[in-house]
Amino acid sequence: MSVNEQFQPTIVAFCCNWCSYAGADLSGTNRLQYPANVKIIRIPCSCRLNPMFILRAFQKGADGVILCGCHPGDCHYTTGNYYARRRMTLLFSMLDFMGIERGRTRVEWVSAAEGAKFAATMNEFVDTITKLGPNRRLEDLRCRKE
Amino acid sequence: MQKRIKEKALELLNTGVVDRVLGWKIGEFFYDLTPAVFETAEEVEENFVYSGFSGANLSKYLIAQSRAGGKVAVFLKPCDSYSFQQLLKEHRILRENVYVVGISCDGMLDIEKIRAAGCDGVIAVKENVDSLEVETLYDKKTLNRNDCLLERCLVCKSKKVVVFDEMIGENGEEQETARFEMVAKLEAMSPEDRFEFWRGELSRCIRCNACRNVCPACSCEKCVFDNDKSGLRNKAAADDFEENLFHLIRAFHVAGRCTDCGECSRVCPQNIPLHLLNRKYIKDINELYGEYQAGADMETKSPLTNFTFEDCEPSIIHERGGV
C-alpha cells in the first residue's frame, strides 16, 4: 500500500445556504454516501466567500477547498454567484501563479435538488486531493500535528 | 523642470489659488525624496525638490488633504494621475478641493540601479537628457539614463496625464509596452519552479507594510491587517504561509483597482517584485473579461464589481494549457 492510499485528506466545502447546503442534506436523506473527509461550512451565499476564508482553511490544515453555490442564474440574491465566479476565477489563477497545485481548489454549482451531484462531486474531489497528497505548499507549519 | 514646477507652486500659493501645495522634499538623503505639504512660499523656496527621484505617487495623500480644509495643489505625473482618477471614481478624493498640475515625465530613477552600476557613496546626481553625471565620494561617473530607470518606467504604460487643471510640459499618449513579459515568463514555468520563485522572493518579506501603506488603491480606513482579532495584524510573518497569505490578500484587495503605478515594488526595502502579483491580476482581467485599465476613465465599472452572464467558469484555470 502506497503512502497516498493511507493519506486521509481534510476537505473544506463552503456551501451556499440556499442550494448546495440543502443539496448535501438531500444526498444524506437519500442515503447517498460521500467521504467523511469533507467538512461542510455553511455560508449565506457563494458570494460571501472571502478569499481569506480559503487561505485560512489551508492554513488550518485543509488539503483541498471546494466552493458550492447555486447555478448561475439561480442565486437567491439574484446575482451573488456571478460575482463569486469572477472572484474565484481570479483567485485560483493567482494561486496557480504562485505555484499552488491547481486541483486543490474548485468551484462547483450544485442546486438543492442535486443530492446525487453533491455526493458524486465530493467523492471525486476527495479522490483528486488524495492523489495530490497533503497540502505542503500552503500550510502553516505550526498547525502540523507530528 | 524643477524650476518650472517650483515657480508654479510659488505662483499658486502667492496668488491665493490654493492654501497648500503637495510636493516632494529631501528625506534622509538627496535621493530619498519624500512627499511633503508646503504651506508658505518660504517653505517652497527652501525645501521643494523635483528630480528624477520624485517617484513617490502623491495621489494617496489627497484623500486626507482634500478634507483638511482649504484647497490643495498637487503635482501628478502621468501614472500618478491614473491613481488619482481611480480614487476620484471611488469617491475618496473631493475633487473641488484639489488643483491638479499635470507634469510630463521621462521616467524616474532607481538609486539601486545607480548603485548596481558601481557607484558607491553617491553624493550627487546631475540629470541630462540621456545621461546621468553621478558624483560619488570617490570619483565621478557618467551613466546612461535609460539604464537607471525604475522597472515601472521601463515599461511605462502611458505618458498621458488623464486628469489635470493645468499642464507643465507636453501631455503624452498611452503606449504599448511589454509590461506583461515577466508575468508570461513565470506562467510558462512549471508550478514547482513558480513556487520556488515566489518562495525565494516572498521569504525576504519583513512585513514592514510599506507596500500596503504606499498603495493608492490600498487605502481602506479599516484594514484587515490592522485588526487585532484577525490573527494577521501587523507583525513579522511567523512562517512562509503568512508571507504568502499577506501578499495574496494584498494583491487580491486591489485587483481591478490597481492602476499598475508600481509604487509597491519601488518602496519595498527587500526589493520584492510585488508589481508582478498585481500585473498577473491585470493580465488575467484583460484576457478573461476584456481590456481594462483602472483609472483611465470615470465611467467603466471595475471588473470585480461587474459581471456578464457569459463569464468563464473558474474551472478554466484547471483546464487551460501550460503546466
PDB file of C-alpha atoms in Angstrom, chain A:
ATOM      1  CA  MET A   1       0.000   0.000   0.000  1.00  0.00           C
ATOM      2  CA  SER A   2       1.453   3.324  -1.019  1.00  0.00           C
ATOM      3  CA  VAL A   3       1.559   6.339   1.257  1.00  0.00           C
ATOM      4  CA  ASN A   4      -1.101   8.089  -0.762  1.00  0.00           C
ATOM      5  CA  GLU A   5      -3.668   5.373  -0.153  1.00  0.00           C
ATOM      6  CA  GLN A   6      -3.264   5.769   3.584  1.00  0.00           C
ATOM      7  CA  PHE A   7      -3.458   9.518   3.447  1.00  0.00           C
ATOM      8  CA  GLN A   8      -6.802  10.929   4.576  1.00  0.00           C
ATOM      9  CA  PRO A   9      -7.217  14.461   3.269  1.00  0.00           C
ATOM     10  CA  THR A  10      -9.161  17.178   5.012  1.00  0.00           C
ATOM     11  CA  ILE A  11     -11.551  18.887   2.655  1.00  0.00           C
ATOM     12  CA  VAL A  12     -13.409  22.083   3.449  1.00  0.00           C
ATOM     13  CA  ALA A  13     -16.591  22.584   1.471  1.00  0.00           C
ATOM     14  CA  PHE A  14     -18.147  26.037   1.582  1.00  0.00           C
ATOM     15  CA  CYS A  15     -21.806  25.526   0.764  1.00  0.00           C
ATOM     16  CA  CYS A  16     -24.400  28.116  -0.074  1.00  0.00           C
ATOM     17  CA  ASN A  17     -27.275  28.036   2.397  1.00  0.00           C
ATOM     18  CA  TRP A  18     -29.916  28.105  -0.331  1.00  0.00           C
ATOM     19  CA  CYS A  19     -28.789  25.326  -2.634  1.00  0.00           C
ATOM     20  CA  SER A  20     -25.678  23.271  -2.005  1.00  0.00           C
ATOM     21  CA  TYR A  21     -26.256  23.032   1.731  1.00  0.00           C
ATOM     22  CA  ALA A  22     -29.731  21.723   1.025  1.00  0.00           C
ATOM     23  CA  GLY A  23     -28.214  19.549  -1.697  1.00  0.00           C
ATOM     24  CA  ALA A  24     -25.908  17.997   0.886  1.00  0.00           C
ATOM     25  CA  ASP A  25     -28.920  17.431   3.076  1.00  0.00           C
ATOM     26  CA  LEU A  26     -30.755  15.764   0.234  1.00  0.00           C
ATOM     27  CA  SER A  27     -27.861  13.459  -0.518  1.00  0.00           C
ATOM     28  CA  GLY A  28     -27.979  12.482   3.166  1.00  0.00           C
ATOM     29  CA  THR A  29     -31.677  11.764   3.217  1.00  0.00           C
ATOM     30  CA  ASN A  30     -31.255   9.787   0.005  1.00  0.00           C
ATOM     31  CA  ARG A  31     -28.616   7.663   1.757  1.00  0.00           C
ATOM     32  CA  LEU A  32     -26.009   8.652  -0.827  1.00  0.00           C
ATOM     33  CA  GLN A  33     -22.522   8.275   0.535  1.00  0.00           C
ATOM     34  CA  TYR A  34     -19.692  10.734   0.390  1.00  0.00           C
ATOM     35  CA  PRO A  35     -16.443  10.608   2.389  1.00  0.00           C
ATOM     36  CA  ALA A  36     -16.315  11.892   5.944  1.00  0.00           C
ATOM     37  CA  ASN A  37     -13.222  13.914   4.969  1.00  0.00           C
ATOM     38  CA  VAL A  38     -15.493  16.660   3.755  1.00  0.00           C
ATOM     39  CA  LYS A  39     -16.204  19.317   6.364  1.00  0.00           C
ATOM     40  CA  ILE A  40     -19.074  21.498   5.321  1.00  0.00           C
ATOM     41  CA  ILE A  41     -19.211  25.165   6.255  1.00  0.00           C
ATOM     42  CA  ARG A  42     -22.469  26.905   5.530  1.00  0.00           C
ATOM     43  CA  ILE A  43     -22.328  30.387   4.030  1.00  0.00           C
ATOM     44  CA  PRO A  44     -25.279  32.621   3.174  1.00  0.00           C
ATOM     45  CA  CYS A  45     -24.302  32.868  -0.495  1.00  0.00           C
ATOM     46  CA  SER A  46     -21.311  31.745  -2.560  1.00  0.00           C
ATOM     47  CA  CYS A  47     -20.541  35.451  -2.848  1.00  0.00           C
ATOM     48  CA  ARG A  48     -19.916  35.555   0.908  1.00  0.00           C
ATOM     49  CA  LEU A  49     -16.746  33.583   0.412  1.00  0.00           C
ATOM     50  CA  ASN A  50     -13.920  35.945   1.181  1.00  0.00           C
ATOM     51  CA  PRO A  51     -10.642  34.773  -0.429  1.00  0.00           C
ATOM     52  CA  MET A  52      -9.271  34.938   3.079  1.00  0.00           C
ATOM     53  CA  PHE A  53     -11.582  32.064   4.101  1.00  0.00           C
ATOM     54  CA  ILE A  54      -9.940  29.809   1.543  1.00  0.00           C
ATOM     55  CA  LEU A  55      -6.430  30.738   2.631  1.00  0.00           C
ATOM     56  CA  ARG A  56      -7.439  30.343   6.268  1.00  0.00           C
ATOM     57  CA  ALA A  57      -8.791  26.885   5.575  1.00  0.00           C
ATOM     58  CA  PHE A  58      -5.452  25.911   4.050  1.00  0.00           C
ATOM     59  CA  GLN A  59      -3.642  27.474   6.984  1.00  0.00           C
ATOM     60  CA  LYS A  60      -5.640  25.470   9.474  1.00  0.00           C
ATOM     61  CA  GLY A  61      -4.824  22.226   7.737  1.00  0.00           C
ATOM     62  CA  ALA A  62      -7.178  21.755   4.804  1.00  0.00           C
ATOM     63  CA  ASP A  63      -5.794  19.865   1.840  1.00  0.00           C
ATOM     64  CA  GLY A  64      -8.486  20.988  -0.529  1.00  0.00           C
ATOM     65  CA  VAL A  65     -11.179  23.653  -0.606  1.00  0.00           C
ATOM     66  CA  ILE A  66     -14.324  23.495  -2.672  1.00  0.00           C
ATOM     67  CA  LEU A  67     -16.997  26.139  -3.060  1.00  0.00           C
ATOM     68  CA  CYS A  68     -20.520  25.012  -3.876  1.00  0.00           C
ATOM     69  CA  GLY A  69     -23.132  27.538  -4.883  1.00  0.00           C
ATOM     70  CA  CYS A  70     -26.315  27.921  -6.857  1.00  0.00           C
ATOM     71  CA  HIS A  71     -26.152  27.541 -10.609  1.00  0.00           C
ATOM     72  CA  PRO A  72     -25.519  30.885 -12.325  1.00  0.00           C
ATOM     73  CA  GLY A  73     -28.907  32.497 -12.788  1.00  0.00           C
ATOM     74  CA  ASP A  74     -30.411  30.776  -9.747  1.00  0.00           C
ATOM     75  CA  CYS A  75     -28.862  32.859  -6.980  1.00  0.00           C
ATOM     76  CA  HIS A  76     -31.197  33.507  -4.061  1.00  0.00           C
ATOM     77  CA  TYR A  77     -29.895  37.080  -4.104  1.00  0.00           C
ATOM     78  CA  THR A  78     -30.144  37.252  -7.892  1.00  0.00           C
ATOM     79  CA  THR A  79     -26.529  37.973  -8.784  1.00  0.00           C
ATOM     80  CA  GLY A  80     -24.253  36.847  -5.924  1.00  0.00           C
ATOM     81  CA  ASN A  81     -22.797  33.844  -7.654  1.00  0.00           C
ATOM     82  CA  TYR A  82     -21.841  35.867 -10.727  1.00  0.00           C
ATOM     83  CA  TYR A  83     -19.538  37.981  -8.585  1.00  0.00           C
ATOM     84  CA  ALA A  84     -18.236  34.900  -6.803  1.00  0.00           C
ATOM     85  CA  ARG A  85     -17.477  33.341 -10.167  1.00  0.00           C
ATOM     86  CA  ARG A  86     -15.237  36.211 -11.226  1.00  0.00           C
ATOM     87  CA  ARG A  87     -13.511  36.433  -7.885  1.00  0.00           C
ATOM     88  CA  MET A  88     -12.783  32.747  -7.629  1.00  0.00           C
ATOM     89  CA  THR A  89     -11.508  32.596 -11.185  1.00  0.00           C
ATOM     90  CA  LEU A  90      -9.004  35.326 -10.434  1.00  0.00           C
ATOM     91  CA  LEU A  91      -8.047  33.907  -7.062  1.00  0.00           C
ATOM     92  CA  PHE A  92      -7.495  30.401  -8.418  1.00  0.00           C
ATOM     93  CA  SER A  93      -5.446  31.823 -11.220  1.00  0.00           C
ATOM     94  CA  MET A  94      -3.289  33.639  -8.700  1.00  0.00           C
ATOM     95  CA  LEU A  95      -2.856  30.535  -6.548  1.00  0.00           C
ATOM     96  CA  ASP A  96      -1.771  28.729  -9.683  1.00  0.00           C
ATOM     97  CA  PHE A  97       0.600  31.596 -10.478  1.00  0.00           C
ATOM     98  CA  MET A  98       2.213  31.168  -7.060  1.00  0.00           C
ATOM     99  CA  GLY A  99       2.743  27.503  -7.725  1.00  0.00           C
ATOM    100  CA  ILE A 100      -0.037  26.015  -5.603  1.00  0.00           C
ATOM    101  CA  GLU A 101      -1.412  22.850  -7.212  1.00  0.00           C
ATOM    102  CA  ARG A 102      -4.411  23.684  -9.380  1.00  0.00           C
ATOM    103  CA  GLY A 103      -6.514  20.758  -8.214  1.00  0.00           C
ATOM    104  CA  ARG A 104      -6.703  21.904  -4.591  1.00  0.00           C
ATOM    105  CA  THR A 105      -9.357  24.490  -5.223  1.00  0.00           C
ATOM    106  CA  ARG A 106     -12.581  24.094  -7.090  1.00  0.00           C
ATOM    107  CA  VAL A 107     -15.957  25.691  -7.661  1.00  0.00           C
ATOM    108  CA  GLU A 108     -18.965  23.521  -8.364  1.00  0.00           C
ATOM    109  CA  TRP A 109     -22.566  24.615  -8.877  1.00  0.00           C
ATOM    110  CA  VAL A 110     -24.946  22.296  -7.008  1.00  0.00           C
ATOM    111  CA  SER A 111     -28.635  23.005  -6.610  1.00  0.00           C
ATOM    112  CA  ALA A 112     -30.872  21.904  -3.741  1.00  0.00           C
ATOM    113  CA  ALA A 113     -32.307  19.163  -5.945  1.00  0.00           C
ATOM    114  CA  GLU A 114     -28.935  17.721  -6.899  1.00  0.00           C
ATOM    115  CA  GLY A 115     -28.163  15.470  -3.947  1.00  0.00           C
ATOM    116  CA  ALA A 116     -26.616  12.910  -6.276  1.00  0.00           C
ATOM    117  CA  LYS A 117     -24.400  15.523  -7.903  1.00  0.00           C
ATOM    118  CA  PHE A 118     -23.254  16.690  -4.482  1.00  0.00           C
ATOM    119  CA  ALA A 119     -22.227  13.190  -3.425  1.00  0.00           C
ATOM    120  CA  ALA A 120     -20.564  12.484  -6.767  1.00  0.00           C
ATOM    121  CA  THR A 121     -18.679  15.798  -6.703  1.00  0.00           C
ATOM    122  CA  MET A 122     -17.406  15.192  -3.192  1.00  0.00           C
ATOM    123  CA  ASN A 123     -16.337  11.632  -3.955  1.00  0.00           C
ATOM    124  CA  GLU A 124     -14.460  12.809  -6.983  1.00  0.00           C
ATOM    125  CA  PHE A 125     -12.880  15.794  -5.217  1.00  0.00           C
ATOM    126  CA  VAL A 126     -11.687  13.705  -2.264  1.00  0.00           C
ATOM    127  CA  ASP A 127     -10.229  11.305  -4.781  1.00  0.00           C
ATOM    128  CA  THR A 128      -8.351  14.086  -6.561  1.00  0.00           C
ATOM    129  CA  ILE A 129      -6.944  15.507  -3.333  1.00  0.00           C
ATOM    130  CA  THR A 130      -5.957  12.060  -2.059  1.00  0.00           C
ATOM    131  CA  LYS A 131      -3.957  11.613  -5.240  1.00  0.00           C
ATOM    132  CA  LEU A 132      -2.401  15.068  -4.874  1.00  0.00           C
ATOM    133  CA  GLY A 133      -1.294  14.259  -1.344  1.00  0.00           C
ATOM    134  CA  PRO A 134      -1.022  16.532   1.674  1.00  0.00           C
ATOM    135  CA  ASN A 135      -1.017  20.262   1.162  1.00  0.00           C
ATOM    136  CA  ARG A 136       2.589  21.267   1.676  1.00  0.00           C
ATOM    137  CA  ARG A 137       2.856  24.467  -0.303  1.00  0.00           C
ATOM    138  CA  LEU A 138       0.249  26.464   1.531  1.00  0.00           C
ATOM    139  CA  GLU A 139       0.329  25.295   5.098  1.00  0.00           C
ATOM    140  CA  ASP A 140       1.098  26.759   8.463  1.00  0.00           C
ATOM    141  CA  LEU A 141       3.809  24.608   9.965  1.00  0.00           C
ATOM    142  CA  ARG A 142       2.578  25.412  13.471  1.00  0.00           C
ATOM    143  CA  CYS A 143      -0.667  23.650  12.674  1.00  0.00           C
ATOM    144  CA  ARG A 144       1.016  20.404  11.761  1.00  0.00           C
ATOM    145  CA  LYS A 145       0.400  17.687  14.322  1.00  0.00           C
ATOM    146  CA  GLU A 146       3.504  15.488  14.078  1.00  0.00           C
TER     147      GLU A 146
END
